[in-house]
């Protein structure tokens, strides 16, 4: 069993060494309805603080989900989330981007995999491009994600996708289209949900959801969207979302600087507990992007 306190201290040291990570502050108290709508489980959704905080609940009857009203072609997507506490084994809380296409689907995922009370959550990330996924990484966190809201962020621009937790990069996925690696390049909707994943989420599906603990509750804040919106009849025009007029497309966001790299490496060395790129049982030959996404 690892100690949260020790992990926290280590990370504070890393952050002090590296300096604060520079991202524009995007948290604004925007009402949910400005940018989002409920996608399912209406009767399992509750609002607080003038619609600036939302709660999804799940019981044996239903979970719930929400999504952005429009699709986006690039952006810095930020959500503040507090995941279900106590015994949450089998319960999956998500925040992700997804294209509507049924075939050659693109998707960029954060998935919080619940656990037995007292055992740590795993945060899983994944990338689908042109229908090919299977790029899971899993990391522990340096704080208790059930105790407070934290920011989970996805940068998506023409150069790379970066996953951040509280502004600290935890994973990059480069646009290596030139070398034949798939890269999400279709308009994507922002989505979030709370659902029962006990067929796979905890101990590979061996630990099941304990419905006597229901309802499970996940809370979300920060419904401001820093993204390049594409309405349906503009969907063909994703190119304009690469404009440097959007701050997340500017040179400073083309690659991580050396301090951000250091912070990411520190987190990965300490907390990552699964990386598809080093799973030789699953991929005897590592997928093409595994060499190009190395972190030197
Ligand atoms: C990925 O990079 C290629 C150039 O190598 C570029 O043409 C393409 O637009 C980029 N994809 C996205 C989604 O920005």
Tab-separated table of C-alpha atoms and ligand atoms in Angstrom:
chain	number	residue	atom	x	y	z
A	1	UNK	CA	0.000	0.000	0.000
A	2	UNK	CA	1.523	3.324	-0.980
A	3	UNK	CA	1.395	6.416	1.150
A	4	UNK	CA	-0.454	9.408	-0.268
A	5	UNK	CA	1.540	11.717	1.933
A	6	UNK	CA	4.876	10.500	0.643
A	7	UNK	CA	3.684	10.792	-2.948
A	8	UNK	CA	2.414	14.306	-2.343
A	9	UNK	CA	5.732	15.404	-0.843
A	10	UNK	CA	7.667	13.948	-3.757
A	11	UNK	CA	5.490	15.746	-6.219
A	12	UNK	CA	5.756	19.058	-4.409
A	13	UNK	CA	9.529	18.713	-4.688
A	14	UNK	CA	9.250	18.007	-8.412
A	15	UNK	CA	7.028	21.038	-8.915
A	16	UNK	CA	9.316	23.318	-6.965
A	17	UNK	CA	12.259	22.140	-9.027
A	18	UNK	CA	10.438	22.627	-12.273
A	19	UNK	CA	8.619	25.854	-11.601
A	20	UNK	CA	4.897	26.253	-12.065
A	21	UNK	CA	3.450	24.875	-15.264
A	22	UNK	CA	2.203	27.611	-17.466
A	23	UNK	CA	-1.243	27.320	-18.901
A	24	UNK	CA	-3.780	30.095	-19.192
A	25	UNK	CA	-6.241	29.898	-16.368
A	26	UNK	CA	-9.485	28.754	-17.918
A	27	UNK	CA	-11.737	27.976	-14.961
A	28	UNK	CA	-14.819	30.157	-15.233
A	29	UNK	CA	-18.188	29.698	-13.633
A	30	UNK	CA	-20.170	29.183	-16.811
A	31	UNK	CA	-23.626	27.599	-16.486
A	32	UNK	CA	-23.854	24.050	-17.827
A	33	UNK	CA	-26.552	24.990	-20.358
A	34	UNK	CA	-24.262	27.419	-22.187
A	35	UNK	CA	-22.208	24.620	-23.741
A	36	UNK	CA	-23.616	21.242	-22.668
A	37	UNK	CA	-26.720	19.089	-22.513
A	38	UNK	CA	-27.671	15.832	-20.804
A	39	UNK	CA	-27.229	12.842	-23.092
A	40	UNK	CA	-28.894	10.148	-20.945
A	41	UNK	CA	-30.155	9.433	-17.449
A	42	UNK	CA	-31.992	12.747	-16.963
A	43	UNK	CA	-33.435	11.563	-13.674
A	44	UNK	CA	-29.917	10.741	-12.419
A	45	UNK	CA	-28.608	14.293	-12.836
A	46	UNK	CA	-28.712	17.144	-10.311
A	47	UNK	CA	-27.484	20.750	-10.533
A	48	UNK	CA	-26.008	23.054	-7.892
A	49	UNK	CA	-24.731	26.626	-7.650
A	50	UNK	CA	-26.788	28.190	-10.462
A	51	UNK	CA	-26.012	25.344	-12.838
A	52	UNK	CA	-22.224	25.659	-12.476
A	53	UNK	CA	-21.909	22.269	-10.782
A	54	UNK	CA	-23.480	19.028	-11.878
A	55	UNK	CA	-23.820	15.679	-10.208
A	56	UNK	CA	-24.249	12.372	-12.020
A	57	UNK	CA	-25.524	9.431	-10.020
A	58	UNK	CA	-25.694	5.748	-10.786
A	59	UNK	CA	-27.773	3.006	-9.253
A	60	UNK	CA	-28.853	-0.397	-10.468
A	61	UNK	CA	-31.394	1.212	-12.823
A	62	UNK	CA	-29.229	3.729	-14.635
A	63	UNK	CA	-26.124	5.840	-14.849
A	64	UNK	CA	-26.048	9.219	-16.597
A	65	UNK	CA	-24.054	11.288	-19.031
A	66	UNK	CA	-23.702	14.673	-20.687
A	67	UNK	CA	-22.083	16.114	-23.780
A	68	UNK	CA	-21.227	19.359	-25.529
A	69	UNK	CA	-23.861	20.857	-27.808
A	70	UNK	CA	-21.408	21.179	-30.682
A	71	UNK	CA	-18.306	19.405	-31.949
A	72	UNK	CA	-14.801	20.864	-31.768
A	73	UNK	CA	-11.820	20.688	-34.100
A	74	UNK	CA	-9.063	21.607	-31.623
A	75	UNK	CA	-8.871	22.992	-28.109
A	76	UNK	CA	-7.802	22.826	-24.512
A	77	UNK	CA	-10.564	20.901	-22.772
A	78	UNK	CA	-10.686	21.253	-19.034
A	79	UNK	CA	-13.079	19.628	-16.562
A	80	UNK	CA	-13.026	19.695	-12.782
A	81	UNK	CA	-14.138	16.342	-11.423
A	82	UNK	CA	-14.709	14.664	-8.068
A	83	UNK	CA	-15.166	10.908	-8.453
A	84	UNK	CA	-17.393	8.550	-6.394
A	85	UNK	CA	-16.032	7.822	-2.929
A	86	UNK	CA	-16.083	4.801	-0.627
A	87	UNK	CA	-16.499	1.457	-2.376
A	88	UNK	CA	-16.504	2.321	-6.088
A	89	UNK	CA	-15.169	-0.933	-7.547
A	90	UNK	CA	-16.581	-1.500	-11.029
A	91	UNK	CA	-17.737	2.110	-11.366
A	92	UNK	CA	-16.273	4.103	-14.260
A	93	UNK	CA	-16.313	7.922	-14.359
A	94	UNK	CA	-15.372	9.459	-17.698
A	95	UNK	CA	-14.420	12.692	-19.439
A	96	UNK	CA	-13.516	12.309	-23.106
A	97	UNK	CA	-13.657	13.531	-26.681
A	98	UNK	CA	-15.323	11.425	-29.345
A	99	UNK	CA	-16.116	11.699	-33.033
A	100	UNK	CA	-19.640	10.733	-34.041
A	101	UNK	CA	-18.383	8.500	-36.809
A	102	UNK	CA	-19.280	4.870	-36.368
A	103	UNK	CA	-16.391	3.700	-38.526
A	104	UNK	CA	-12.855	5.036	-38.324
A	105	UNK	CA	-13.801	6.445	-34.950
A	106	UNK	CA	-11.552	8.983	-33.134
A	107	UNK	CA	-11.572	9.275	-29.358
A	108	UNK	CA	-9.413	10.696	-26.539
A	109	UNK	CA	-10.250	9.333	-23.087
A	110	UNK	CA	-9.923	9.912	-19.393
A	111	UNK	CA	-11.501	7.004	-17.487
A	112	UNK	CA	-11.410	6.768	-13.700
A	113	UNK	CA	-11.515	3.153	-12.635
A	114	UNK	CA	-13.165	2.793	-9.233
A	115	UNK	CA	-11.870	0.527	-6.512
A	116	UNK	CA	-12.655	-1.078	-3.175
A	117	UNK	CA	-12.738	1.370	-0.286
A	118	UNK	CA	-9.167	2.187	0.778
A	119	UNK	CA	-7.629	1.083	-2.523
A	120	UNK	CA	-6.499	3.720	-5.001
A	121	UNK	CA	-8.299	4.704	-8.167
A	122	UNK	CA	-6.504	4.177	-11.464
A	123	UNK	CA	-6.791	6.900	-14.075
A	124	UNK	CA	-6.812	5.323	-17.519
A	125	UNK	CA	-6.092	7.278	-20.700
A	126	UNK	CA	-6.574	6.047	-24.246
A	127	UNK	CA	-6.472	7.326	-27.824
A	128	UNK	CA	-8.477	5.993	-30.766
A	129	UNK	CA	-7.555	7.090	-34.272
A	130	UNK	CA	-9.277	5.877	-37.440
A	131	UNK	CA	-11.052	3.228	-35.383
A	132	UNK	CA	-7.887	1.855	-33.783
A	133	UNK	CA	-7.687	2.090	-29.985
A	134	UNK	CA	-5.985	-0.265	-27.555
A	135	UNK	CA	-3.572	2.462	-26.408
A	136	UNK	CA	-4.339	2.305	-22.700
A	137	UNK	CA	-2.118	3.734	-20.025
A	138	UNK	CA	-3.010	3.663	-16.337
A	139	UNK	CA	-1.643	5.819	-13.583
A	140	UNK	CA	-2.246	6.285	-9.882
A	141	UNK	CA	-2.779	9.824	-8.644
A	142	UNK	CA	-0.776	11.811	-6.064
A	143	UNK	CA	-3.976	12.865	-4.276
A	144	UNK	CA	-7.304	11.322	-3.378
A	145	UNK	CA	-9.588	12.113	-6.372
A	146	UNK	CA	-12.682	11.357	-4.263
A	147	UNK	CA	-11.924	14.062	-1.679
A	148	UNK	CA	-11.878	17.181	-3.867
A	149	UNK	CA	-12.314	18.567	-7.345
A	150	UNK	CA	-9.226	18.406	-9.567
A	151	UNK	CA	-8.675	19.528	-13.146
A	152	UNK	CA	-8.362	16.946	-15.894
A	153	UNK	CA	-7.337	18.467	-19.193
A	154	UNK	CA	-6.850	17.500	-22.821
A	155	UNK	CA	-4.869	19.673	-25.221
A	156	UNK	CA	-5.594	18.790	-28.845
A	157	UNK	CA	-3.821	20.752	-31.546
A	158	UNK	CA	-2.165	19.870	-34.902
A	159	UNK	CA	1.080	18.870	-33.128
A	160	UNK	CA	0.075	16.661	-30.239
A	161	UNK	CA	-2.500	15.596	-27.712
A	162	UNK	CA	-1.454	16.175	-24.111
A	163	UNK	CA	-3.263	14.786	-21.065
A	164	UNK	CA	-2.828	16.917	-17.930
A	165	UNK	CA	-3.868	16.511	-14.324
A	166	UNK	CA	-3.963	19.854	-12.471
A	167	UNK	CA	-1.817	21.357	-15.272
A	168	UNK	CA	0.835	18.649	-14.948
A	169	UNK	CA	1.297	16.703	-18.190
A	170	UNK	CA	0.962	12.950	-17.682
A	171	UNK	CA	0.970	11.766	-21.301
A	172	UNK	CA	1.621	13.012	-24.805
A	173	UNK	CA	0.466	11.517	-28.081
A	174	UNK	CA	2.167	13.120	-31.045
A	175	UNK	CA	0.774	13.834	-34.473
A	176	UNK	CA	2.952	11.440	-36.420
A	177	UNK	CA	0.647	11.188	-39.388
A	178	UNK	CA	3.751	11.678	-41.533
A	179	UNK	CA	5.123	8.315	-40.258
A	180	UNK	CA	1.803	6.557	-40.749
A	181	UNK	CA	0.573	6.756	-37.152
A	182	UNK	CA	-3.140	7.505	-36.719
A	183	UNK	CA	-4.038	10.873	-35.179
A	184	UNK	CA	-7.533	12.051	-34.196
A	185	UNK	CA	-8.497	14.454	-36.958
A	186	UNK	CA	-12.290	14.497	-37.053
A	187	UNK	CA	-14.590	16.889	-35.198
A	188	UNK	CA	-15.121	15.569	-31.689
A	189	UNK	CA	-17.798	16.097	-29.062
A	190	UNK	CA	-16.903	16.552	-25.375
A	191	UNK	CA	-18.578	13.804	-23.344
A	192	UNK	CA	-18.749	12.670	-19.727
A	193	UNK	CA	-20.510	9.797	-18.018
A	194	UNK	CA	-20.868	7.586	-14.993
A	195	UNK	CA	-21.436	3.949	-15.847
A	196	UNK	CA	-21.073	0.369	-14.690
A	197	UNK	CA	-17.869	-1.108	-16.098
A	198	UNK	CA	-17.544	-4.047	-13.745
A	199	UNK	CA	-16.924	-6.403	-16.658
A	200	UNK	CA	-13.401	-4.965	-17.000
A	201	UNK	CA	-12.650	-1.911	-14.862
A	202	UNK	CA	-11.418	-3.274	-11.530
A	203	UNK	CA	-8.888	-6.110	-11.249
A	204	UNK	CA	-9.547	-6.887	-14.884
A	205	UNK	CA	-13.277	-7.390	-14.177
A	206	UNK	CA	-12.864	-9.744	-11.221
A	207	UNK	CA	-14.056	-7.186	-8.653
A	208	UNK	CA	-17.730	-6.394	-9.228
A	209	UNK	CA	-19.876	-3.374	-8.446
A	210	UNK	CA	-21.393	-3.570	-4.963
A	211	UNK	CA	-24.892	-2.214	-5.626
A	212	UNK	CA	-25.617	-1.994	-1.907
A	213	UNK	CA	-23.278	1.059	-2.007
A	214	UNK	CA	-25.427	2.856	-4.608
A	215	UNK	CA	-26.087	5.578	-5.533
A	216	UNK	CA	-22.568	6.335	-6.743
A	217	UNK	CA	-21.999	10.047	-7.268
A	218	UNK	CA	-19.598	11.914	-9.555
A	219	UNK	CA	-19.487	15.729	-9.584
A	220	UNK	CA	-18.356	18.026	-12.388
A	221	UNK	CA	-17.502	21.736	-12.624
A	222	UNK	CA	-16.037	24.139	-15.186
A	223	UNK	CA	-18.368	24.209	-18.172
A	224	UNK	CA	-16.401	26.858	-19.984
A	225	UNK	CA	-14.987	25.453	-23.256
A	226	UNK	CA	-11.728	26.593	-24.836
A	227	UNK	CA	-12.276	24.933	-28.174
A	228	UNK	CA	-12.731	25.626	-31.880
A	229	UNK	CA	-16.457	24.961	-32.388
A	230	UNK	CA	-17.762	23.325	-35.556
A	231	UNK	CA	-21.447	23.338	-36.208
A	232	UNK	CA	-22.813	20.576	-38.410
A	233	UNK	CA	-22.515	22.406	-41.693
A	234	UNK	CA	-18.948	23.482	-40.860
A	235	UNK	CA	-17.748	19.969	-40.107
A	236	UNK	CA	-15.779	19.829	-43.341
A	237	UNK	CA	-13.902	22.930	-42.335
A	238	UNK	CA	-11.737	21.494	-39.553
A	239	UNK	CA	-8.664	23.119	-41.141
A	240	UNK	CA	-9.670	26.490	-39.758
A	241	UNK	CA	-9.350	25.001	-36.259
A	242	UNK	CA	-5.580	24.878	-36.829
A	243	UNK	CA	-5.418	28.691	-36.889
A	244	UNK	CA	-2.778	30.251	-34.581
A	245	UNK	CA	-5.488	32.691	-33.509
A	246	UNK	CA	-6.473	29.981	-31.043
A	247	UNK	CA	-4.032	30.141	-28.115
A	248	UNK	CA	-3.671	26.369	-27.852
A	249	UNK	CA	-2.321	26.253	-31.415
A	250	UNK	CA	0.472	28.737	-30.766
A	251	UNK	CA	4.147	27.787	-30.893
A	252	UNK	CA	4.463	27.531	-27.137
A	253	UNK	CA	1.997	24.600	-27.274
A	254	UNK	CA	3.680	22.728	-30.118
A	255	UNK	CA	5.807	20.776	-27.688
A	256	UNK	CA	6.392	20.582	-23.956
A	257	UNK	CA	9.284	22.619	-22.606
A	258	UNK	CA	12.013	20.940	-20.582
A	259	UNK	CA	10.395	21.709	-17.223
A	260	UNK	CA	7.086	20.247	-18.306
A	261	UNK	CA	8.969	17.221	-19.639
A	262	UNK	CA	10.701	16.787	-16.292
A	263	UNK	CA	7.423	16.992	-14.400
A	264	UNK	CA	5.818	14.480	-16.749
A	265	UNK	CA	8.704	12.047	-16.442
A	266	UNK	CA	8.635	12.306	-12.670
A	267	UNK	CA	4.924	11.522	-12.590
A	268	UNK	CA	5.244	8.687	-15.081
A	269	UNK	CA	8.175	7.084	-13.269
A	270	UNK	CA	6.405	7.182	-9.967
A	271	UNK	CA	2.733	6.610	-10.606
A	272	UNK	CA	2.195	4.899	-13.939
A	273	UNK	CA	1.329	1.254	-13.462
A	274	UNK	CA	0.315	0.179	-16.962
A	275	UNK	CA	1.597	1.164	-20.384
A	276	UNK	CA	0.387	-0.641	-23.501
A	277	UNK	CA	3.728	0.145	-25.132
A	278	UNK	CA	5.520	-2.160	-22.709
A	279	UNK	CA	2.886	-4.920	-22.601
A	280	UNK	CA	4.717	-7.587	-24.612
A	281	UNK	CA	2.032	-10.219	-23.993
A	282	UNK	CA	-0.491	-8.031	-25.681
A	283	UNK	CA	1.770	-6.469	-28.296
A	284	UNK	CA	4.793	-8.696	-29.046
A	285	UNK	CA	5.726	-5.956	-31.493
A	286	UNK	CA	4.981	-2.553	-29.955
A	287	UNK	CA	2.657	-0.352	-32.033
A	288	UNK	CA	4.367	2.110	-34.358
A	289	UNK	CA	3.753	5.202	-32.222
A	290	UNK	CA	5.476	3.687	-29.180
A	291	UNK	CA	8.919	4.718	-30.412
A	292	UNK	CA	7.853	8.166	-31.608
A	293	UNK	CA	6.067	9.028	-28.369
A	294	UNK	CA	9.137	8.443	-26.228
A	295	UNK	CA	9.743	11.261	-23.835
A	296	UNK	CA	13.322	12.364	-24.511
B	1	LIG	C1	-1.311	16.262	-38.318
B	1	LIG	O1	-0.119	16.632	-39.002
B	1	LIG	C2	-0.241	16.700	-40.421
B	1	LIG	C3	1.148	17.052	-40.977
B	1	LIG	O2	2.052	16.045	-40.693
B	1	LIG	C4	-1.267	17.738	-40.802
B	1	LIG	O3	-1.431	17.767	-42.209
B	1	LIG	C5	-2.596	17.419	-40.140
B	1	LIG	O4	-3.526	18.445	-40.390
B	1	LIG	C6	-2.418	17.272	-38.623
B	1	LIG	N1	-3.670	16.788	-38.025
B	1	LIG	C7	-4.429	17.533	-37.250
B	1	LIG	C8	-5.703	16.936	-36.755
B	1	LIG	O5	-4.152	18.663	-36.914
